[in-house]
Amino acid sequence: MLFRLVSYRYGRGAMIITTNKSIRDWTELLAGDEVLATAILDRLLHHVHVLNIKGRSYRLRDLEDTLKG
């Protein structure tokens, strides 16, 4: 289903994908299917801007602040 969605949207308009997994982990996420992962990533990474944000989760930080306050 993910491949169909990505293939349909490819070249038609913008997509925003958020994940806490690195690109290297996508094969494992897709049940070890390296061909499928490569096909999806090929489409997603063409003409892309990757933003890699490191640090604590904003949601967890807000939760910690709420519990402390």
Short mmCIF file of C-alpha atoms in Angstrom, two decimals:
data_model
loop_
_atom_site.label_atom_id
_atom_site.label_comp_id
_atom_site.label_asym_id
_atom_site.label_seq_id
_atom_site.Cartn_x
_atom_site.Cartn_y
_atom_site.Cartn_z
CA MET A 1 0.00 0.00 0.00
CA LEU A 2 2.83 2.41 0.82
CA PHE A 3 4.46 1.73 -2.54
CA ARG A 4 1.19 2.42 -4.34
CA LEU A 5 0.74 5.70 -2.50
CA VAL A 6 4.30 6.85 -3.16
CA SER A 7 4.10 5.79 -6.81
CA TYR A 8 0.80 7.60 -7.27
CA ARG A 9 2.06 10.83 -5.67
CA TYR A 10 5.47 10.73 -7.39
CA GLY A 11 5.73 13.71 -9.72
CA ARG A 12 2.22 14.94 -8.93
CA GLY A 13 2.89 17.04 -5.87
CA ALA A 14 4.65 17.40 -2.58
CA MET A 15 4.72 14.80 0.16
CA ILE A 16 5.87 15.14 3.72
CA ILE A 17 7.10 11.97 5.39
CA THR A 18 8.08 11.95 9.05
CA THR A 19 9.75 9.03 10.76
CA ASN A 20 12.03 8.27 13.64
CA LYS A 21 13.85 5.65 11.56
CA SER A 22 16.87 6.29 9.38
CA ILE A 23 16.87 5.51 5.68
CA ARG A 24 19.13 2.52 6.40
CA ASP A 25 16.35 0.97 8.54
CA TRP A 26 13.62 1.05 5.88
CA THR A 27 14.39 -2.41 4.52
CA GLU A 28 13.82 -3.88 7.97
CA LEU A 29 10.63 -1.82 8.38
CA LEU A 30 9.29 -3.21 5.12
CA ALA A 31 9.59 -6.85 6.25
CA GLY A 32 13.12 -7.21 4.88
CA ASP A 33 12.00 -6.57 1.30
CA GLU A 34 15.05 -4.78 -0.10
CA VAL A 35 13.55 -4.42 -3.59
CA LEU A 36 10.42 -2.75 -2.23
CA ALA A 37 12.40 -0.48 0.08
CA THR A 38 14.70 0.55 -2.76
CA ALA A 39 11.76 1.29 -5.07
CA ILE A 40 10.00 3.42 -2.46
CA LEU A 41 13.14 5.28 -1.42
CA ASP A 42 14.10 5.87 -5.06
CA ARG A 43 10.86 7.78 -5.56
CA LEU A 44 10.88 9.52 -2.18
CA LEU A 45 14.50 10.70 -2.37
CA HIS A 46 14.32 12.11 -5.92
CA HIS A 47 14.20 15.94 -5.70
CA VAL A 48 14.00 15.82 -1.90
CA HIS A 49 15.08 17.90 1.06
CA VAL A 50 15.93 15.69 4.04
CA LEU A 51 15.79 17.35 7.45
CA ASN A 52 17.53 15.29 10.10
CA ILE A 53 16.57 16.59 13.51
CA LYS A 54 18.49 15.21 16.46
CA GLY A 55 17.70 15.63 20.10
CA ARG A 56 14.96 14.95 22.56
CA SER A 57 11.40 14.53 21.39
CA TYR A 58 9.30 17.68 21.68
CA ARG A 59 6.31 15.64 22.85
CA LEU A 60 8.31 13.87 25.54
CA ARG A 61 9.88 17.14 26.64
CA ASP A 62 6.44 18.76 26.94
CA LEU A 63 5.18 15.75 28.91
CA GLU A 64 8.15 15.95 31.29
CA ASP A 65 7.55 19.69 31.79
CA THR A 66 3.86 19.04 32.51
CA LEU A 67 4.66 16.32 35.04
CA LYS A 68 7.23 18.52 36.79
CA GLY A 69 5.03 21.61 36.83
#
